[in-house]
Coordinates of C-alpha atoms in Angstrom, one line a residue:
Chain A
M30 CA 9.0 59.0 -6.7
T31 CA 10.1 60.4 -3.3
V32 CA 13.0 57.9 -2.9
P33 CA 15.6 59.9 -4.8
E34 CA 14.9 63.0 -2.8
V35 CA 15.4 61.2 0.5
D36 CA 18.6 59.8 -0.9
D37 CA 19.8 63.3 -1.8
E38 CA 19.0 64.5 1.7
F39 CA 20.9 61.6 3.2
D40 CA 23.9 62.2 0.9
E41 CA 23.9 65.9 1.8
R42 CA 23.9 65.0 5.5
V43 CA 26.7 62.5 5.2
A44 CA 28.7 65.0 3.1
A45 CA 28.1 67.8 5.6
G46 CA 29.0 65.5 8.5
L47 CA 32.3 64.4 6.8
A48 CA 33.2 68.0 6.0
F49 CA 32.6 68.9 9.6
V50 CA 34.9 66.1 10.7
R51 CA 37.6 67.2 8.2
Q52 CA 37.5 70.8 9.5
R53 CA 37.8 69.6 13.1
L54 CA 40.6 67.2 12.3
S55 CA 42.6 69.9 10.5
G56 CA 42.1 72.4 13.3
Q57 CA 40.4 74.9 11.0
Y58 CA 37.9 76.5 13.5
Q59 CA 37.8 79.5 15.8
V60 CA 38.2 79.5 19.6
D61 CA 37.8 82.8 21.5
E62 CA 40.2 84.0 24.2
F63 CA 38.1 82.3 26.9
G64 CA 38.4 79.0 25.0
F65 CA 34.8 79.1 23.7
D66 CA 34.4 76.8 20.7
A67 CA 31.2 78.1 19.1
E68 CA 31.2 75.5 16.3
L69 CA 31.6 72.5 18.7
T70 CA 29.0 73.9 21.0
D71 CA 26.4 74.4 18.2
Q72 CA 27.1 71.1 16.4
V73 CA 27.8 68.7 19.3
F74 CA 27.0 70.0 22.8
Q75 CA 23.7 71.8 22.1
P76 CA 22.0 69.0 20.1
V77 CA 22.7 66.6 23.0
L78 CA 21.4 69.0 25.7
R79 CA 18.4 69.9 23.5
Q80 CA 17.2 66.3 23.8
L81 CA 17.3 66.6 27.5
Y82 CA 15.7 70.0 27.4
R83 CA 12.8 69.1 25.1
R84 CA 12.1 65.4 25.6
W85 CA 13.2 64.7 29.1
F86 CA 12.3 67.9 31.0
R87 CA 9.6 69.2 28.5
T88 CA 10.9 72.7 29.2
E89 CA 8.7 75.7 28.7
V90 CA 10.0 79.3 28.6
I91 CA 8.0 82.4 29.8
D92 CA 8.8 86.0 28.7
V93 CA 11.9 85.3 26.7
K94 CA 11.3 88.8 25.2
N95 CA 12.9 90.1 28.4
L96 CA 16.3 88.9 27.2
P97 CA 18.0 91.7 25.3
A98 CA 18.3 91.0 21.5
D99 CA 21.9 92.3 21.5
G100 CA 24.5 93.8 23.8
G101 CA 25.9 92.5 27.0
A102 CA 23.6 91.5 29.9
L103 CA 24.0 89.6 33.1
V104 CA 21.5 86.8 33.5
V105 CA 21.1 85.9 37.2
G106 CA 19.2 82.7 38.2
N107 CA 18.4 80.4 41.1
H108 CA 20.6 77.4 41.4
S109 CA 19.5 73.9 42.4
G110 CA 19.4 70.2 41.5
T111 CA 22.6 68.7 43.0
V112 CA 24.2 68.7 39.5
A113 CA 24.2 72.0 37.8
L114 CA 21.9 70.9 34.9
D115 CA 19.9 74.1 35.4
A116 CA 22.8 76.2 34.0
L117 CA 23.0 74.0 30.9
M118 CA 19.3 74.1 30.3
L119 CA 19.3 77.9 30.7
S120 CA 21.9 78.1 28.0
V121 CA 19.7 75.9 25.7
A122 CA 16.8 78.2 26.5
C123 CA 18.8 81.4 25.6
H124 CA 20.0 79.8 22.4
D125 CA 16.9 78.0 21.1
E126 CA 14.0 80.1 22.3
H127 CA 15.4 83.6 21.8
P128 CA 15.1 84.9 18.2
A129 CA 18.8 86.1 18.2
H130 CA 19.9 82.5 19.3
R131 CA 22.3 83.9 21.8
H132 CA 25.0 81.9 23.5
L133 CA 25.0 82.1 27.3
R134 CA 28.4 82.4 28.7
L135 CA 28.2 80.6 32.1
L136 CA 30.3 81.4 35.1
G137 CA 31.7 78.4 37.1
A138 CA 33.4 78.0 40.5
D139 CA 37.2 77.3 40.5
F140 CA 36.3 73.7 41.4
V141 CA 35.0 73.3 37.9
F142 CA 38.3 74.4 36.4
R143 CA 40.3 72.3 38.8
M144 CA 38.8 69.0 37.4
P145 CA 40.3 67.5 34.2
F146 CA 37.8 66.9 31.4
V147 CA 35.1 69.0 33.2
S148 CA 37.3 72.1 32.8
E149 CA 38.0 71.3 29.2
L150 CA 34.2 70.9 28.4
A151 CA 33.4 74.0 30.4
R152 CA 35.8 76.2 28.5
K153 CA 34.8 74.8 25.1
S154 CA 31.1 75.4 25.9
G155 CA 31.8 79.0 26.7
A156 CA 32.1 79.0 30.5
T157 CA 34.7 80.8 32.4
L158 CA 35.8 81.3 36.1
A159 CA 33.4 83.3 38.2
C160 CA 35.7 86.3 38.8
N161 CA 35.2 90.0 38.2
P162 CA 37.9 90.5 35.5
D163 CA 36.3 87.7 33.4
V164 CA 32.7 88.9 33.9
E165 CA 33.6 92.5 33.0
R166 CA 35.6 91.4 30.0
L167 CA 32.6 89.3 28.7
L168 CA 30.1 92.0 29.3
E169 CA 32.2 94.6 27.6
A170 CA 32.4 92.2 24.6
E171 CA 28.6 92.4 24.6
E172 CA 28.1 88.8 25.6
L173 CA 25.2 87.3 27.6
V174 CA 26.7 86.1 30.9
G175 CA 24.9 83.6 33.1
V176 CA 25.6 83.6 36.9
F177 CA 24.2 81.7 39.8
P178 CA 25.2 83.7 42.9
E179 CA 24.1 81.0 45.3
G180 CA 26.8 78.7 44.1
F181 CA 27.2 75.5 46.0
K182 CA 24.8 76.6 48.7
G183 CA 22.1 76.5 46.0
V184 CA 22.9 73.3 44.1
G185 CA 23.9 71.4 47.2
K186 CA 20.9 72.2 49.4
H187 CA 18.5 69.7 51.0
F188 CA 15.3 68.8 49.2
V189 CA 13.2 70.3 52.0
D190 CA 14.7 73.7 51.2
R191 CA 13.6 73.6 47.6
Y192 CA 12.8 76.9 45.9
K193 CA 14.2 78.8 48.9
L194 CA 16.9 81.1 47.6
Q195 CA 20.1 80.9 49.6
R196 CA 22.5 83.7 50.4
F197 CA 23.9 85.7 47.5
G198 CA 27.4 86.3 48.8
R199 CA 28.8 89.8 48.6
G200 CA 27.2 90.5 45.2
G201 CA 30.4 90.6 43.2
F202 CA 28.2 90.0 40.1
V203 CA 26.4 93.3 40.7
S204 CA 29.5 95.3 40.8
A205 CA 30.6 93.8 37.5
A206 CA 27.2 94.9 36.0
L207 CA 27.5 98.4 37.5
R208 CA 31.1 98.9 36.3
T209 CA 30.1 97.9 32.7
G210 CA 26.7 99.5 32.8
K211 CA 25.0 96.4 31.6
P212 CA 21.5 95.3 32.7
I213 CA 20.7 92.4 35.1
V214 CA 18.1 90.0 33.9
P215 CA 16.6 87.9 36.7
V216 CA 15.6 84.3 35.9
A217 CA 13.5 81.8 37.8
I218 CA 14.1 78.2 37.0
V219 CA 11.4 75.8 38.2
G220 CA 11.9 72.0 37.8
A221 CA 15.6 71.6 38.6
E222 CA 14.9 71.0 42.3
E223 CA 13.2 67.7 41.6
I224 CA 15.8 66.1 39.3
Y225 CA 18.0 64.7 42.0
P226 CA 16.2 65.3 45.4
L227 CA 19.1 65.7 47.8
L228 CA 18.4 63.8 51.0
G229 CA 21.9 63.7 52.5
N230 CA 25.5 64.5 52.1
I231 CA 28.4 62.1 53.0
K232 CA 31.0 64.7 54.0
P233 CA 34.0 62.4 54.5
L234 CA 33.5 61.0 51.0
A235 CA 33.2 64.5 49.6
R236 CA 36.5 65.5 51.3
L237 CA 38.1 62.4 49.9
I238 CA 37.3 63.3 46.3
G239 CA 37.7 67.0 46.8
A240 CA 34.1 67.8 45.9
P241 CA 32.0 70.4 47.8
Y242 CA 29.5 67.6 48.8
F243 CA 28.8 63.9 48.1
P244 CA 25.1 63.6 47.4
V245 CA 22.6 61.0 48.6
T246 CA 19.4 61.0 46.6
P247 CA 16.5 58.4 46.5
T248 CA 18.4 56.7 43.7
F249 CA 22.1 57.6 44.2
P250 CA 24.4 55.9 45.2
W251 CA 21.9 52.9 45.7
L252 CA 21.3 52.2 42.0
G253 CA 24.9 52.9 40.9
P254 CA 25.1 54.6 37.5
L255 CA 21.4 54.2 37.0
G256 CA 21.0 56.6 40.0
M257 CA 22.7 59.3 37.9
V258 CA 19.7 59.5 35.6
P259 CA 17.8 62.7 36.5
L260 CA 14.1 62.4 37.4
P261 CA 11.9 63.7 34.5
S262 CA 10.4 66.7 36.2
K263 CA 8.5 69.4 34.3
W264 CA 10.6 72.6 33.8
L265 CA 9.5 76.2 33.5
I266 CA 12.1 79.0 32.8
R267 CA 10.9 82.5 33.3
F268 CA 12.8 85.6 32.4
G269 CA 12.1 88.7 34.5
E270 CA 12.3 92.4 33.3
P271 CA 15.8 93.7 32.9
I272 CA 17.1 95.8 35.8
D273 CA 18.9 98.9 34.5
T274 CA 22.2 99.4 36.3
T275 CA 23.2 102.7 34.7
P276 CA 21.7 104.9 37.5
Y277 CA 24.2 103.3 40.0
A278 CA 27.2 103.5 37.6
D279 CA 29.3 105.5 40.2
A280 CA 28.5 103.2 43.1
A281 CA 30.3 100.0 41.8
D282 CA 32.8 100.4 44.7
D283 CA 30.2 101.1 47.3
P284 CA 29.6 97.8 49.1
A285 CA 26.3 99.0 50.6
V286 CA 24.8 99.9 47.3
V287 CA 26.1 96.7 45.7
F288 CA 24.7 94.6 48.5
N289 CA 21.3 96.2 48.4
L290 CA 21.0 95.8 44.7
A291 CA 22.0 92.1 45.0
D292 CA 19.3 91.7 47.7
Q293 CA 16.8 93.4 45.4
V294 CA 17.7 90.9 42.6
R295 CA 17.4 88.0 45.0
E296 CA 13.9 89.2 46.2
T297 CA 12.8 89.5 42.6
I298 CA 13.9 86.0 41.7
Q299 CA 12.2 84.6 44.9
T300 CA 8.9 86.3 44.0
M301 CA 9.2 85.0 40.4
L302 CA 9.9 81.5 41.7
H303 CA 6.7 81.5 43.8
E304 CA 4.6 82.8 41.0
T305 CA 6.0 80.3 38.5
L306 CA 5.6 77.4 40.9
E307 CA 1.9 78.0 41.0
L308 CA 1.7 77.5 37.2
R309 CA 3.1 74.0 37.7
P310 CA 1.1 72.3 40.5
D311 CA 2.4 68.8 39.6
P312 CA 6.2 68.6 39.4
F313 CA 6.0 65.6 37.0
A314 CA 3.2 67.0 34.8
P315 CA 3.5 66.2 31.1
Chain B
M63 CA 77.3 114.5 27.7
T64 CA 75.6 113.1 30.8
A65 CA 73.7 116.3 31.5
V66 CA 72.1 116.2 28.0
A67 CA 70.9 112.6 28.7
N68 CA 68.0 113.5 30.9
G69 CA 67.0 116.8 29.4
S70 CA 63.9 117.9 27.5
A71 CA 61.0 115.8 26.2
A72 CA 62.2 116.1 22.7
D73 CA 65.6 114.9 23.9
R74 CA 64.0 111.9 25.6
A75 CA 62.3 110.9 22.4
R76 CA 65.4 110.9 20.3
A77 CA 67.2 107.6 19.4
P78 CA 70.1 106.6 21.6
R79 CA 73.6 107.0 20.2
V80 CA 75.2 104.1 22.0
V81 CA 73.3 100.9 22.7
I82 CA 74.3 97.7 24.6
V83 CA 72.5 94.5 23.7
T84 CA 73.0 91.4 25.9
G85 CA 72.5 87.8 24.6
V86 CA 73.9 88.4 21.1
S87 CA 75.1 84.8 20.7
R88 CA 71.6 83.8 20.0
F89 CA 69.3 84.6 17.1
L90 CA 67.0 87.1 18.8
G91 CA 69.9 89.1 20.3
A92 CA 72.1 89.1 17.2
T93 CA 69.2 90.1 14.9
I94 CA 68.0 93.0 17.0
A95 CA 71.6 94.2 17.5
A96 CA 72.0 94.2 13.7
R97 CA 68.7 96.1 13.1
I98 CA 69.6 98.8 15.7
A99 CA 73.0 99.1 14.2
A100 CA 71.4 99.7 10.8
D101 CA 69.6 102.8 12.1
P102 CA 71.5 106.0 11.0
Q103 CA 70.8 107.8 14.3
V104 CA 72.6 105.1 16.3
H105 CA 76.4 105.5 16.4
K106 CA 77.5 102.4 18.1
V107 CA 76.0 99.0 19.2
V108 CA 77.9 96.9 21.7
G109 CA 76.9 93.2 21.7
V110 CA 77.5 91.2 24.9
D111 CA 77.4 87.5 25.6
R112 CA 79.2 85.0 27.7
A113 CA 80.0 82.9 24.7
D114 CA 81.2 83.8 21.2
P115 CA 78.5 84.0 18.6
P116 CA 78.2 80.9 16.4
D117 CA 79.4 81.3 12.8
E118 CA 76.0 81.5 11.3
L119 CA 75.2 84.7 13.3
A120 CA 78.6 86.3 12.4
P121 CA 77.3 88.0 9.2
L122 CA 74.5 89.7 11.3
L123 CA 77.0 91.1 13.7
R124 CA 79.3 92.8 11.2
D125 CA 78.5 96.3 12.5
V126 CA 78.2 95.3 16.1
A127 CA 81.2 95.5 18.6
V128 CA 80.9 92.1 20.2
R129 CA 82.4 91.7 23.7
R130 CA 82.7 88.5 25.7
V131 CA 81.3 89.2 29.2
D132 CA 79.9 86.7 31.7
L133 CA 77.3 88.8 33.4
T134 CA 77.2 86.5 36.4
E135 CA 80.8 87.6 37.2
G136 CA 79.8 91.2 37.2
A137 CA 79.1 93.8 34.4
S138 CA 81.3 96.7 35.5
S139 CA 83.2 96.6 32.2
L140 CA 80.0 97.9 30.6
V141 CA 79.8 101.0 32.8
K142 CA 82.3 103.2 30.9
L143 CA 80.9 102.7 27.4
G144 CA 78.6 105.8 27.7
A145 CA 75.5 103.7 26.7
E146 CA 72.2 105.5 26.4
A147 CA 70.1 102.4 26.0
L148 CA 70.5 98.8 27.1
V149 CA 68.5 95.8 25.9
H150 CA 68.7 92.8 28.2
L151 CA 67.9 89.6 26.2
A152 CA 70.4 87.3 27.9
V153 CA 67.4 85.4 29.6
M154 CA 67.2 81.7 28.9
S155 CA 63.7 80.1 28.7
S156 CA 65.0 76.5 28.9
P157 CA 68.2 74.8 30.2
D158 CA 70.9 74.2 27.7
A159 CA 72.2 70.6 28.1
E160 CA 75.8 71.5 27.1
G161 CA 75.8 74.8 29.0
G162 CA 75.4 73.4 32.5
G163 CA 71.7 72.6 32.7
R164 CA 69.2 74.3 35.0
A165 CA 71.7 75.6 37.6
A166 CA 73.6 77.5 34.9
M167 CA 70.3 78.8 33.5
K168 CA 69.2 80.1 36.9
D169 CA 72.6 81.8 37.4
Q170 CA 72.4 83.4 34.0
N171 CA 68.9 84.6 34.4
V172 CA 68.8 85.7 38.0
I173 CA 72.4 86.5 39.0
G174 CA 73.2 87.8 35.5
T175 CA 70.2 90.3 35.6
L176 CA 71.1 91.3 39.2
Q177 CA 74.7 92.1 38.2
L178 CA 73.6 93.9 35.0
L179 CA 71.1 96.1 36.8
A180 CA 73.8 97.0 39.4
A181 CA 76.0 98.1 36.5
C182 CA 73.1 100.0 34.9
Q183 CA 72.7 102.0 38.1
Q184 CA 76.2 103.3 37.7
M185 CA 75.7 104.4 34.1
P186 CA 74.8 108.2 34.3
S187 CA 74.3 108.3 30.5
L188 CA 71.6 105.6 30.5
R189 CA 68.1 106.8 29.4
R190 CA 66.5 103.6 28.3
L191 CA 66.4 100.0 29.6
V192 CA 64.5 97.3 27.8
V193 CA 64.2 93.9 29.6
R194 CA 62.9 90.6 28.1
S195 CA 60.3 89.1 30.4
S196 CA 57.7 86.5 29.8
T197 CA 53.9 86.0 30.2
A198 CA 55.1 83.2 32.6
A199 CA 55.2 86.2 35.1
Y200 CA 51.5 85.6 35.8
G201 CA 52.1 82.3 37.4
V202 CA 49.6 79.5 37.3
S203 CA 46.5 79.0 39.4
F204 CA 43.0 77.5 38.9
R205 CA 41.6 80.8 40.3
D206 CA 43.3 82.9 37.6
P207 CA 41.1 84.9 35.2
A208 CA 41.0 83.7 31.6
V209 CA 42.9 86.7 30.2
F210 CA 45.7 88.4 32.0
T211 CA 46.2 92.1 31.8
E212 CA 49.5 93.7 32.8
D213 CA 48.0 94.6 36.2
T214 CA 47.1 91.0 37.2
E215 CA 49.2 89.8 40.2
P216 CA 50.3 86.2 40.2
R217 CA 48.3 84.1 42.7
D218 CA 50.5 81.1 43.2
V219 CA 54.3 80.6 42.7
P220 CA 54.7 78.6 39.5
R221 CA 56.4 75.2 39.5
G222 CA 58.5 75.8 36.4
G223 CA 62.1 77.1 36.8
Y224 CA 61.8 79.7 34.0
A225 CA 58.6 81.2 35.5
R226 CA 60.3 81.5 38.9
D227 CA 63.3 83.2 37.3
I228 CA 61.0 85.6 35.5
L229 CA 59.4 86.6 38.8
D230 CA 62.9 87.3 40.3
I231 CA 64.0 89.3 37.2
E232 CA 60.8 91.5 37.3
S233 CA 61.3 92.1 41.0
Y234 CA 64.9 93.3 40.4
V235 CA 63.6 95.6 37.6
R236 CA 61.0 97.1 40.0
G237 CA 63.8 97.9 42.4
F238 CA 65.8 99.5 39.5
R239 CA 62.8 101.6 38.6
R240 CA 62.6 102.9 42.1
R241 CA 66.3 103.8 42.2
R242 CA 66.5 105.3 38.7
P243 CA 63.0 106.7 38.0
E244 CA 64.4 109.0 35.2
V245 CA 65.4 106.0 33.1
T246 CA 62.6 104.8 30.8
T247 CA 62.2 101.2 31.7
T248 CA 60.3 98.9 29.3
V249 CA 59.5 95.4 30.4
L250 CA 58.3 93.2 27.6
R251 CA 56.3 90.1 28.6
F252 CA 56.7 87.9 25.6
A253 CA 54.4 85.0 24.8
P254 CA 56.3 82.0 23.6
F255 CA 58.2 82.8 20.4
I256 CA 57.2 81.2 17.2
G257 CA 58.2 81.4 13.5
P258 CA 60.0 79.4 10.9
Q259 CA 63.4 80.1 12.4
A260 CA 62.5 79.9 16.1
D261 CA 64.0 77.0 17.9
T262 CA 62.7 76.9 21.5
A263 CA 62.2 73.8 23.7
L264 CA 58.4 74.3 23.4
L265 CA 58.5 74.4 19.6
K266 CA 60.8 71.3 19.5
F267 CA 58.2 69.6 21.6
L268 CA 55.3 70.7 19.3
A269 CA 57.3 69.6 16.2
R270 CA 57.5 65.9 17.3
P271 CA 55.3 63.6 15.3
A272 CA 53.4 62.6 18.5
V273 CA 52.9 65.4 21.0
P274 CA 52.3 64.3 24.6
T275 CA 49.4 66.3 26.2
V276 CA 47.8 66.2 29.6
L277 CA 44.7 64.0 29.8
G278 CA 41.5 65.9 30.2
R279 CA 43.1 69.3 29.6
D280 CA 43.1 71.4 26.5
P281 CA 45.0 74.6 27.3
R282 CA 44.7 77.9 25.4
L283 CA 48.0 78.8 23.9
Q284 CA 49.3 82.1 22.6
F285 CA 52.4 82.8 20.6
I286 CA 54.3 85.8 19.3
H287 CA 55.9 85.7 15.9
V288 CA 59.6 86.3 16.1
D289 CA 59.5 89.1 13.4
D290 CA 56.8 91.0 15.4
A291 CA 58.9 90.5 18.6
L292 CA 61.9 92.0 16.8
E293 CA 59.8 95.0 15.7
I294 CA 58.5 95.7 19.2
L295 CA 62.1 95.4 20.5
R296 CA 63.4 97.8 17.8
R297 CA 60.7 100.4 18.7
S298 CA 61.4 100.0 22.4
V299 CA 65.0 101.0 21.8
L300 CA 64.5 103.8 19.3
E301 CA 61.3 105.2 20.8
D302 CA 60.2 106.0 24.3
H303 CA 57.8 103.5 25.8
Q304 CA 57.7 103.5 29.6
G305 CA 56.0 100.5 31.3
T306 CA 55.2 96.8 31.2
F307 CA 53.6 95.3 28.2
N308 CA 52.2 92.0 27.1
V309 CA 53.6 91.1 23.7
A310 CA 51.6 88.3 22.2
G311 CA 49.7 87.5 19.0
P312 CA 46.0 88.4 19.6
G313 CA 43.6 85.4 19.8
T314 CA 44.4 81.9 20.9
L315 CA 44.8 78.3 19.7
T316 CA 44.0 75.4 22.0
L317 CA 46.8 72.8 22.2
S318 CA 44.6 70.2 20.5
Q319 CA 43.9 72.7 17.7
A320 CA 47.6 73.5 17.3
V321 CA 48.5 69.8 17.2
R322 CA 45.8 69.2 14.5
R323 CA 46.9 72.2 12.4
S324 CA 50.4 70.9 12.3
G325 CA 49.2 67.4 11.4
R326 CA 50.7 65.9 14.5
I327 CA 49.1 63.3 16.8
A328 CA 48.2 64.2 20.4
V329 CA 49.1 61.5 23.0
P330 CA 47.2 62.3 26.3
V331 CA 49.2 61.4 29.4
L332 CA 48.0 61.5 33.0
E333 CA 49.1 64.7 34.7
P334 CA 51.1 62.9 37.5
A335 CA 53.1 60.9 34.9
M336 CA 53.8 64.1 32.9
H337 CA 54.9 65.8 36.1
A338 CA 57.2 62.9 37.0
A339 CA 58.8 62.9 33.6
A340 CA 59.4 66.6 33.8
S341 CA 60.9 66.4 37.3
F342 CA 63.8 64.2 36.2
R343 CA 67.1 66.2 36.2
R344 CA 67.3 66.6 32.4
G345 CA 63.5 66.1 31.8
V346 CA 62.3 63.2 29.9
A347 CA 61.6 63.9 26.2
G348 CA 62.7 67.5 26.6
L349 CA 59.8 68.2 28.9
S350 CA 60.0 70.8 31.7
L351 CA 57.8 71.8 34.6
D352 CA 57.2 75.1 32.7
Q353 CA 55.6 73.1 29.9
V354 CA 53.5 71.0 32.2
D355 CA 52.2 74.1 33.9
L356 CA 51.4 75.6 30.5
F357 CA 49.8 72.3 29.3
V358 CA 47.5 72.2 32.3
H359 CA 46.6 75.8 32.7
G360 CA 47.2 77.5 29.3
R361 CA 47.9 81.2 29.2
V362 CA 46.2 84.1 27.3
V363 CA 47.1 87.7 27.8
D364 CA 45.5 91.0 26.8
T365 CA 47.5 93.0 24.3
A366 CA 45.4 96.2 24.2
R367 CA 48.0 98.2 26.1
L368 CA 50.7 97.2 23.6
V369 CA 48.6 98.0 20.6
R370 CA 47.7 101.4 22.1
E371 CA 51.2 102.4 23.1
Y372 CA 53.2 101.1 20.0
G373 CA 50.5 101.6 17.4
F374 CA 51.4 98.1 16.1
T375 CA 49.4 94.9 16.2
P376 CA 51.4 91.7 16.0
R377 CA 50.0 89.0 13.7
S378 CA 47.5 86.7 15.4
T379 CA 48.5 83.6 17.3
A380 CA 46.8 81.5 14.6
D381 CA 48.6 83.2 11.7
A382 CA 52.0 83.0 13.6
F383 CA 51.4 79.3 14.2
D384 CA 50.5 78.6 10.6
D385 CA 53.8 80.3 9.6
F386 CA 55.6 77.8 11.9
V387 CA 53.6 74.9 10.5
R388 CA 54.6 75.8 6.9
A389 CA 58.3 75.4 7.9
Q390 CA 57.6 72.1 9.7
K391 CA 55.8 70.3 6.9
P392 CA 58.0 67.2 6.7
G393 CA 57.1 66.0 10.2
A394 CA 53.3 66.0 9.7
V395 CA 51.6 62.7 10.1
I396 CA 48.0 63.7 9.3
T397 CA 48.2 66.2 6.4
P398 CA 45.1 68.2 5.2
A399 CA 45.5 66.4 1.8
L400 CA 45.3 63.0 3.5
V401 CA 42.2 64.0 5.5
A402 CA 40.5 65.4 2.4
A403 CA 41.4 62.2 0.4
T404 CA 40.0 60.0 3.1
E405 CA 36.8 62.1 3.2
Q406 CA 36.4 61.7 -0.6
R407 CA 37.1 57.9 -0.4
M408 CA 34.4 57.5 2.3
L409 CA 31.9 59.5 0.3
D410 CA 32.6 57.4 -2.8
M411 CA 32.3 54.2 -0.8
I412 CA 29.0 55.1 0.7
R413 CA 27.7 56.1 -2.8
S414 CA 28.8 52.9 -4.4
V415 CA 27.4 50.7 -1.6
R416 CA 24.0 52.5 -2.0
E417 CA 24.0 52.3 -5.7
T418 CA 24.5 48.5 -5.8
R419 CA 21.9 48.2 -3.1
G420 CA 19.5 50.4 -5.1
R421 CA 20.0 48.3 -8.2
A422 CA 19.5 45.0 -6.2
G423 CA 16.3 46.5 -4.7
R424 CA 14.8 47.3 -8.1

């Protein structure tokens, strides 16, 4: 009795899949001015990342209500894990866990856009260069923008320094939020520190391939490609209360105000990190 | 006569009586010269080029006084014409194989503009100068923002010859603006032209059945439809629009998307190989360093200033490209009909396989 129904569902899926392929092959889809391909992201990138997010890292989200339902906002998080998987998982969290299914527009270093393939994937998944004109443009277009002000200092830090926030630079991200009057949402990501515990950095090799660092972890490069499999740590992503930037609107060009506000955001994330860590005593808990 | 030229605001806004157009031996120059000549307020249009216009453009130039002037030799013969507006379109975007290659292109672009602007300085009647520039003026760098506004400064000097010429041309125009601030100077940074009639090196490249692309890169492209470019040029001559403007179709297409929409096949090539092919004197397969730069970095500009100033929105890059594709149909390898037919065939095949299996199972 149920067999025909299952068949129909199968048929529908095949038909939908083929229709998707036809649309892609004939170029009938939209790409925004930053190169963001929403259809490709929803149909291809997100489903792959979702497996990693749910099954591998068993990610849980706390206080997703702090993420605005609409309008531009700057999501600021801690960066870690040798490879920037935390940025990708944060984008899954914003899309899957938030009722409005918002796309997080990530900001990447120029290194990302220098590399072939990586640059292509980054742009198609909605990322752009971390520079103020781009951030302000995205925020004015009411997008959710994700930034990790620690940059390489965060992702490439030693395992013993885990969950210690690094310097935040000059706080260019804050001035972009001030100029556009959009709120800053601090985010603490727990779990990314344990995926590739960084024990060393082979600097000559890094220089050779033009990378910011060449990581040595308990499994990489010893196990070859197998060493690239991230350890299955337990992840918690916690969204903090939005920080209203409108009171400082006139101070976007005042380096002291910008620096202090950046420092305040940093302190908030550090406190949130400590609190969230206590909720997860075992890094590899189920 | 000359005293009137720089008078009241109302006077500034009126259409010029005598207009010089350079580059009338090519489609864009000839067409805009004809459109301006058709305006009743304009008394005389003088068309200038170093070569005689080809026969197919002759009907357009019926009401235009065509003069043969090689701008690189000096443009003093234009000074005494009493021109109130000058449109400089004699800027080449790619070398012309018969016309002396890249060296001649650079001469025409850089020296030609230099001489022309020197002549403009000596025209007391001149009120309006319109110069063709390009979005290549933004250069190429991995640290560039995704979208260029008119105020973005180039970070790195581009590799392509055309882009370098454009930077030189704009620097000469800046100098002219300082020396003749009372002349309304309009610099139009055009995205690559597109349309059924357009015939640029980039479009010839995109019209090939197999389009070489750079492996691992999918640049964002932008085009301006030739008809919209002509409208902006017409308004720039007849109205008063001081400043530098990006002229492009809003939105973007990625190169892979453009190749798919035109039914072509992309052939990814390693960047060093592409670079080497473009570095040959004539460029292998019509490839130039300008194109390699574009195919690695892509280029998208903001058109808000144009739309605000002219009150005119060019058709989108996607629409302009589709207009080009309609004219290029014969060269398509993968047509939408073919894709749709294949889809139907696969669906039928799956269904028939499952039906026979279902029958065997029962």
